[in-house]
Amino acid sequence: MSLLFSKVSLGIFSFFCTSCQDVMVAALDLGMEKVIVAMQDPDMGVKMRNQRLLITVIPHAMTGRDIIEWLVHKYNICEEEALHLGVMLVGFSYIYPLKEPRLLVLRPDDSPYRFQTPYFWTSTRWPASELDYAIYLAKKNIRKQGQLMEYEKERYSLLHKRINHTWDFVVMQAREQLRASKQRRKADRIVLECQEQAYWLVNRPPIETWRRALGRNRVKSSICLEGFLKFSEQYQNHDPIMQGCLPSNPWISDDTALWTMNADTVPTPTRLRVERWGFSFMALLIDTMGRREFMIYLEKEFSAENLCFWQACEDIRHGESSKIVEKVDEIYKNFLAPAAACWVNIDSKTMTKTLEGIQRPHRFVMDDAQMHIYFLMKKDSYPRYLKSDLYKNMLARAIIPQETKKSVFPFMRRQRHSSPSPAKAATQEDGLVKGSELAGTSSAAV
Amino acid sequence: MFKNDFSTPTDLECSPTRDGGTQMHTVKVEQSHKLEHFSIRSLVTDNPPLCKTRLTSARTNKYLPDVRAHTRNIFSEECVRSTGAVMCDQTFVAVTFGPCESCAKTSPLMNIYIKTEPINYCSFCVEKMACQGLQAGESLASLKRESATLKKKLDEERNKLNDVELSKVAEKVETLSSLSIKTRRVLKGHNNKVLCMDWCKDKRRMVSSSQDGKVIVWDAFTLNKEHAMSLPCTWVMACAYAPSGCAVACGGLDNKCCVFPLSMDPNESPVTKKKLVAMHTNYLSACTFTNSDMQLLTSSGDGTCALWDVESGQLLQSFHGHTADTLSLDLAPSETGNTFVSGGCDKKANVWDMRSGQNIQSFENHQSDINCVKYYPSGDAFASASDDATCRFYDLRADREVAVYQKESIIFGASTVDFSLSGRLLFAGYNDYTINVWDVLKGNRISTMYGHENRVSRVRLSPDGTALCSASWDTTLRIWA
């Protein structure tokens, strides 16, 4: 435990320097402040007592152990987390150590700690510094015409000695700030009103969006939520982080067999992969091999033109802008023209609209037709494919990989082989970079 | 390198100067600029100077010194060196005094923005201007009333179909035991905070970008660095791998997004063949390719998102609606593939139609900036991570927030989220250097992943779900499995 905490604390400390500047922010501060305020609660807060530091007795102090125990108890967390949180609180100087004050770490033992005064909380308006404090005291001095508290008088003179070279500045700042605050008080009401007005002018409420939102169709919660449950359940066995994967997770075993077995094109796919084709139409189309199998099935059914049409439309949507016109032309010739070789069956309304749009071709001109064909395949061809012999045979033939045997020498790591970079593969072919690869290039997981 | 000297709260009980500069330097700057407190050192280093006026509350200070980043309450060097030009863009509190730009009287000034242009008027002139700005027939009161009633109606509509809560429905699902997930790789090579990363479709390569302008393409499996590029701008906040694996896109403080083709030819550096694609008027916060290498979707600190044609650099569609910096976006994995979600500093998460540019859905549930948004694998929902230390889950078909992932002991903002392959687990990276794993359905935290030594800026699941990569301000990336 002590090793852990020293590693954590040193780690925190060494990086605190770069991080502290970056992390002292308001949203965080509110959270930390809540914790600190709760800790200082007279009834439910941390036990405070007079701590002995060498020969001095420090009042209102607590031990590191008390802090950890209180955090564990209050937030119902384990000691490791409480230590982590406590280290943060000390790191941001809401709590400071009395022994070895230069090292801002939290020790879960008898070391004494105290709460920082709110004036110096990182969240307060004043970026704390000696100068700041000097200005604050100077203002108070001017306002109260010399009637400062005893300890304040001491500090004032101490500061005067320490930063004497800036004292003119300090006094000037104090005077200016007092003047500004006086003026603010007079103009308060007007200023606040104007602030509000200016805010509303600059940040007009999104009324148009809200009007549209009222007209939306919404689905009952029970239906939607069941959907999430079903999805997560369906994919649970396919989730490597939750259930592991066969033959093994390459990151753990250093064996890339999993990736080899699930490459884009393999002679025989894995069982889980083929199962996924049955989860949803999109899952089938996204998988290169799945799409190819589906195409073979459609060819048997003499409806392959649907999938070809869909692919061509995808190509327009995601391809180069410069090629849109020629691609739309191709599609018309091959799929939509009256005597087209692969004529697709679209309802007349969509056909009319599409033909009109072709006069002025743009990226989304095929969208309606594409969607029509997509849902046609989804409702009709896809369910039949899943019941077909083609799919069932594929499922039966699919491999269930064997778990990778653990190495005989568990401490010896397997050699990690590199793989050809996708960049290299492309540039080798005609020196042209293959740009318009569609969504189907990614083979699915296990 | 210890940049801060923690001279202690001894008898004076003073906290250290935030940037570690010495008092001497601090004064020099202050004299020209009355109310600012940071040293020359912080002005010239890369680290963001914490620039605040003493009279405004501390605001989030994510990114950097840039004259256009005023919406985040950050001040540029110019602004600091000029006299009297201090802005509080959020509270509009009068913190400077000087001559009013309208009536020329010296008085406490209000600094407000009209379409990102800062102006300094005294309060009386602001009032005059405010009244002129309204449309005929509108009064501020009427606008306020209308928006309030609409909002109320919208909430009522949403609640009508809310017949059951997720926690109730999830009762029948079995509880998950703690996850045994460990660091399997640590990628070292960056010299400064790693801000973003993205996986390649080959499941093992990735690209990462950092604050020092370096973009590295790794084979994470072998820890090999395959390409390294140095960008002229520091703070490369966004990077993305092209679907074909042949290019990467990145950008950041330079307000641009460039596409770099990757070639294995050692004589060719990707930088020489770079292609400028996107141009914004503020920093680039996120970018992603759509389903091909030909289109790029970006979001920016100027509050807009945009869709670009990579080949020509043409703007295909722009998306307006956020009233503050847009920090993150994600493409929907849905069948029709036409929507994406974005999250911003205005606490809103907006869903957009890519074809028309319209904002089709909007969710405002968070209490602070939304740092990251990510779709659920089925595309029917998405999650968001925010500075308010919570992550939330939104159902798109029911049009409402269905779960909040929070714990009293978690007080640091969440900066990034991603789902596991089945959507059952939600990995969230926080500013307290940890990654918490949540059960999406039951809403409880399953485990915590410790290891990073600074803020976690990005977590991403590999394309086949076998590993999670986390990028952090501690200059490393970790692979967990």
PDB file of N, CA, C and O in Angstrom, chain A residues 188-205, chain B residues 90-93 110 112 123 126-127 129-131 134 140-141 143-145:
ATOM      1  N   ASP A 188     -25.420  49.603 -10.583  1.00  0.00           N
ATOM      2  CA  ASP A 188     -25.765  48.170 -10.512  1.00  0.00           C
ATOM      3  C   ASP A 188     -27.000  47.760 -11.278  1.00  0.00           C
ATOM      4  O   ASP A 188     -26.962  46.884 -12.114  1.00  0.00           O
ATOM      5  N   ARG A 189     -28.108  48.407 -10.971  1.00  0.00           N
ATOM      6  CA  ARG A 189     -29.351  47.967 -11.572  1.00  0.00           C
ATOM      7  C   ARG A 189     -29.326  48.099 -13.088  1.00  0.00           C
ATOM      8  O   ARG A 189     -29.694  47.180 -13.814  1.00  0.00           O
ATOM      9  N   ILE A 190     -28.880  49.228 -13.546  1.00  0.00           N
ATOM     10  CA  ILE A 190     -28.835  49.440 -14.998  1.00  0.00           C
ATOM     11  C   ILE A 190     -27.912  48.426 -15.649  1.00  0.00           C
ATOM     12  O   ILE A 190     -28.235  47.837 -16.671  1.00  0.00           O
ATOM     13  N   VAL A 191     -26.754  48.239 -15.025  1.00  0.00           N
ATOM     14  CA  VAL A 191     -25.785  47.306 -15.602  1.00  0.00           C
ATOM     15  C   VAL A 191     -26.386  45.910 -15.719  1.00  0.00           C
ATOM     16  O   VAL A 191     -26.291  45.259 -16.742  1.00  0.00           O
ATOM     17  N   LEU A 192     -27.027  45.460 -14.648  1.00  0.00           N
ATOM     18  CA  LEU A 192     -27.579  44.108 -14.683  1.00  0.00           C
ATOM     19  C   LEU A 192     -28.626  43.976 -15.775  1.00  0.00           C
ATOM     20  O   LEU A 192     -28.657  43.007 -16.518  1.00  0.00           O
ATOM     21  N   GLU A 193     -29.468  44.988 -15.881  1.00  0.00           N
ATOM     22  CA  GLU A 193     -30.494  44.931 -16.924  1.00  0.00           C
ATOM     23  C   GLU A 193     -29.882  44.886 -18.311  1.00  0.00           C
ATOM     24  O   GLU A 193     -30.294  44.108 -19.169  1.00  0.00           O
ATOM     25  N   CYS A 194     -28.890  45.722 -18.489  1.00  0.00           N
ATOM     26  CA  CYS A 194     -28.255  45.767 -19.804  1.00  0.00           C
ATOM     27  C   CYS A 194     -27.527  44.477 -20.109  1.00  0.00           C
ATOM     28  O   CYS A 194     -27.512  44.021 -21.247  1.00  0.00           O
ATOM     29  N   GLN A 195     -26.929  43.906 -19.094  1.00  0.00           N
ATOM     30  CA  GLN A 195     -26.268  42.630 -19.302  1.00  0.00           C
ATOM     31  C   GLN A 195     -27.249  41.631 -19.870  1.00  0.00           C
ATOM     32  O   GLN A 195     -26.973  40.929 -20.821  1.00  0.00           O
ATOM     33  N   GLU A 196     -28.403  41.602 -19.220  1.00  0.00           N
ATOM     34  CA  GLU A 196     -29.412  40.645 -19.652  1.00  0.00           C
ATOM     35  C   GLU A 196     -29.862  40.920 -21.072  1.00  0.00           C
ATOM     36  O   GLU A 196     -29.953  40.023 -21.902  1.00  0.00           O
ATOM     37  N   GLN A 197     -30.116  42.186 -21.341  1.00  0.00           N
ATOM     38  CA  GLN A 197     -30.568  42.554 -22.676  1.00  0.00           C
ATOM     39  C   GLN A 197     -29.532  42.182 -23.721  1.00  0.00           C
ATOM     40  O   GLN A 197     -29.847  41.595 -24.737  1.00  0.00           O
ATOM     41  N   ALA A 198     -28.303  42.578 -23.458  1.00  0.00           N
ATOM     42  CA  ALA A 198     -27.239  42.291 -24.420  1.00  0.00           C
ATOM     43  C   ALA A 198     -27.102  40.790 -24.606  1.00  0.00           C
ATOM     44  O   ALA A 198     -26.910  40.310 -25.711  1.00  0.00           O
ATOM     45  N   TYR A 199     -27.217  40.053 -23.523  1.00  0.00           N
ATOM     46  CA  TYR A 199     -27.113  38.600 -23.619  1.00  0.00           C
ATOM     47  C   TYR A 199     -28.175  38.041 -24.546  1.00  0.00           C
ATOM     48  O   TYR A 199     -27.908  37.260 -25.450  1.00  0.00           O
ATOM     49  N   TRP A 200     -29.419  38.477 -24.321  1.00  0.00           N
ATOM     50  CA  TRP A 200     -30.502  37.935 -25.146  1.00  0.00           C
ATOM     51  C   TRP A 200     -30.357  38.333 -26.605  1.00  0.00           C
ATOM     52  O   TRP A 200     -30.713  37.597 -27.498  1.00  0.00           O
ATOM     53  N   LEU A 201     -29.846  39.521 -26.823  1.00  0.00           N
ATOM     54  CA  LEU A 201     -29.630  39.944 -28.203  1.00  0.00           C
ATOM     55  C   LEU A 201     -28.619  39.060 -28.904  1.00  0.00           C
ATOM     56  O   LEU A 201     -28.796  38.671 -30.039  1.00  0.00           O
ATOM     57  N   VAL A 202     -27.549  38.810 -28.207  1.00  0.00           N
ATOM     58  CA  VAL A 202     -26.477  38.053 -28.829  1.00  0.00           C
ATOM     59  C   VAL A 202     -26.793  36.567 -28.867  1.00  0.00           C
ATOM     60  O   VAL A 202     -26.387  35.857 -29.763  1.00  0.00           O
ATOM     61  N   ASN A 203     -27.513  36.108 -27.878  1.00  0.00           N
ATOM     62  CA  ASN A 203     -27.824  34.679 -27.836  1.00  0.00           C
ATOM     63  C   ASN A 203     -29.315  34.451 -27.969  1.00  0.00           C
ATOM     64  O   ASN A 203     -29.965  34.034 -27.033  1.00  0.00           O
ATOM     65  N   ARG A 204     -29.853  34.707 -29.131  1.00  0.00           N
ATOM     66  CA  ARG A 204     -31.286  34.512 -29.286  1.00  0.00           C
ATOM     67  C   ARG A 204     -31.662  33.061 -29.049  1.00  0.00           C
ATOM     68  O   ARG A 204     -30.991  32.154 -29.511  1.00  0.00           O
ATOM     69  N   PRO A 205     -32.786  32.826 -28.367  1.00  0.00           N
ATOM     70  CA  PRO A 205     -33.188  31.444 -28.101  1.00  0.00           C
ATOM     71  C   PRO A 205     -33.582  30.766 -29.411  1.00  0.00           C
ATOM     72  O   PRO A 205     -34.128  31.391 -30.303  1.00  0.00           O
TER      73      PRO A 205
ATOM     74  N   GLN B  90     -18.818  36.363 -20.705  1.00  0.00           N
ATOM     75  CA  GLN B  90     -19.952  35.618 -20.180  1.00  0.00           C
ATOM     76  C   GLN B  90     -20.806  36.449 -19.241  1.00  0.00           C
ATOM     77  O   GLN B  90     -22.016  36.425 -19.323  1.00  0.00           O
ATOM     78  N   THR B  91     -20.198  37.178 -18.340  1.00  0.00           N
ATOM     79  CA  THR B  91     -20.992  37.897 -17.363  1.00  0.00           C
ATOM     80  C   THR B  91     -21.127  39.362 -17.706  1.00  0.00           C
ATOM     81  O   THR B  91     -21.930  40.061 -17.106  1.00  0.00           O
ATOM     82  N   PHE B  92     -20.342  39.818 -18.638  1.00  0.00           N
ATOM     83  CA  PHE B  92     -20.393  41.223 -19.066  1.00  0.00           C
ATOM     84  C   PHE B  92     -20.207  42.179 -17.913  1.00  0.00           C
ATOM     85  O   PHE B  92     -20.666  43.300 -17.959  1.00  0.00           O
ATOM     86  N   VAL B  93     -19.565  41.739 -16.904  1.00  0.00           N
ATOM     87  CA  VAL B  93     -19.329  42.639 -15.772  1.00  0.00           C
ATOM     88  C   VAL B  93     -18.341  43.708 -16.201  1.00  0.00           C
ATOM     89  O   VAL B  93     -17.379  43.446 -16.894  1.00  0.00           O
ATOM     90  N   MET B 110     -18.696  48.251 -20.440  1.00  0.00           N
ATOM     91  CA  MET B 110     -19.185  46.898 -20.618  1.00  0.00           C
ATOM     92  C   MET B 110     -18.608  46.386 -21.922  1.00  0.00           C
ATOM     93  O   MET B 110     -18.660  47.075 -22.926  1.00  0.00           O
ATOM     94  N   ILE B 112     -19.054  43.844 -24.687  1.00  0.00           N
ATOM     95  CA  ILE B 112     -19.980  42.836 -25.232  1.00  0.00           C
ATOM     96  C   ILE B 112     -19.581  42.489 -26.655  1.00  0.00           C
ATOM     97  O   ILE B 112     -18.758  43.164 -27.260  1.00  0.00           O
ATOM     98  N   SER B 123     -22.466  51.668 -19.856  1.00  0.00           N
ATOM     99  CA  SER B 123     -23.738  50.964 -19.669  1.00  0.00           C
ATOM    100  C   SER B 123     -24.912  51.695 -20.308  1.00  0.00           C
ATOM    101  O   SER B 123     -25.839  51.084 -20.812  1.00  0.00           O
ATOM    102  N   VAL B 126     -24.997  50.933 -23.974  1.00  0.00           N
ATOM    103  CA  VAL B 126     -25.409  49.554 -24.220  1.00  0.00           C
ATOM    104  C   VAL B 126     -26.919  49.452 -24.180  1.00  0.00           C
ATOM    105  O   VAL B 126     -27.550  48.797 -25.003  1.00  0.00           O
ATOM    106  N   GLU B 127     -27.517  50.158 -23.227  1.00  0.00           N
ATOM    107  CA  GLU B 127     -28.963  50.107 -23.114  1.00  0.00           C
ATOM    108  C   GLU B 127     -29.608  50.658 -24.376  1.00  0.00           C
ATOM    109  O   GLU B 127     -30.545  50.093 -24.928  1.00  0.00           O
ATOM    110  N   MET B 129     -28.326  50.755 -27.348  1.00  0.00           N
ATOM    111  CA  MET B 129     -28.097  49.819 -28.451  1.00  0.00           C
ATOM    112  C   MET B 129     -28.984  48.594 -28.331  1.00  0.00           C
ATOM    113  O   MET B 129     -29.491  48.081 -29.318  1.00  0.00           O
ATOM    114  N   ALA B 130     -29.161  48.150 -27.099  1.00  0.00           N
ATOM    115  CA  ALA B 130     -29.968  46.961 -26.884  1.00  0.00           C
ATOM    116  C   ALA B 130     -31.381  47.161 -27.394  1.00  0.00           C
ATOM    117  O   ALA B 130     -31.954  46.284 -28.029  1.00  0.00           O
ATOM    118  N   CYS B 131     -31.933  48.325 -27.125  1.00  0.00           N
ATOM    119  CA  CYS B 131     -33.301  48.561 -27.573  1.00  0.00           C
ATOM    120  C   CYS B 131     -33.390  48.664 -29.075  1.00  0.00           C
ATOM    121  O   CYS B 131     -34.358  48.222 -29.675  1.00  0.00           O
ATOM    122  N   LEU B 134     -33.712  45.105 -31.400  1.00  0.00           N
ATOM    123  CA  LEU B 134     -34.854  44.201 -31.488  1.00  0.00           C
ATOM    124  C   LEU B 134     -35.636  44.401 -32.772  1.00  0.00           C
ATOM    125  O   LEU B 134     -35.669  45.481 -33.322  1.00  0.00           O
ATOM    126  N   LEU B 140     -37.926  42.216 -25.669  1.00  0.00           N
ATOM    127  CA  LEU B 140     -37.184  41.155 -24.996  1.00  0.00           C
ATOM    128  C   LEU B 140     -38.110  40.306 -24.152  1.00  0.00           C
ATOM    129  O   LEU B 140     -37.982  39.097 -24.085  1.00  0.00           O
ATOM    130  N   ALA B 141     -39.055  40.976 -23.531  1.00  0.00           N
ATOM    131  CA  ALA B 141     -39.985  40.233 -22.680  1.00  0.00           C
ATOM    132  C   ALA B 141     -40.750  39.216 -23.495  1.00  0.00           C
ATOM    133  O   ALA B 141     -40.931  38.077 -23.087  1.00  0.00           O
ATOM    134  N   LEU B 143     -39.942  37.785 -26.344  1.00  0.00           N
ATOM    135  CA  LEU B 143     -39.057  36.698 -26.774  1.00  0.00           C
ATOM    136  C   LEU B 143     -38.855  35.701 -25.648  1.00  0.00           C
ATOM    137  O   LEU B 143     -38.919  34.501 -25.842  1.00  0.00           O
ATOM    138  N   LYS B 144     -38.597  36.246 -24.483  1.00  0.00           N
ATOM    139  CA  LYS B 144     -38.364  35.387 -23.335  1.00  0.00           C
ATOM    140  C   LYS B 144     -39.593  34.528 -23.045  1.00  0.00           C
ATOM    141  O   LYS B 144     -39.489  33.350 -22.774  1.00  0.00           O
ATOM    142  N   ARG B 145     -40.744  35.173 -23.098  1.00  0.00           N
ATOM    143  CA  ARG B 145     -41.971  34.429 -22.801  1.00  0.00           C
ATOM    144  C   ARG B 145     -42.179  33.311 -23.796  1.00  0.00           C
ATOM    145  O   ARG B 145     -42.487  32.186 -23.432  1.00  0.00           O
TER     146      ARG B 145
END
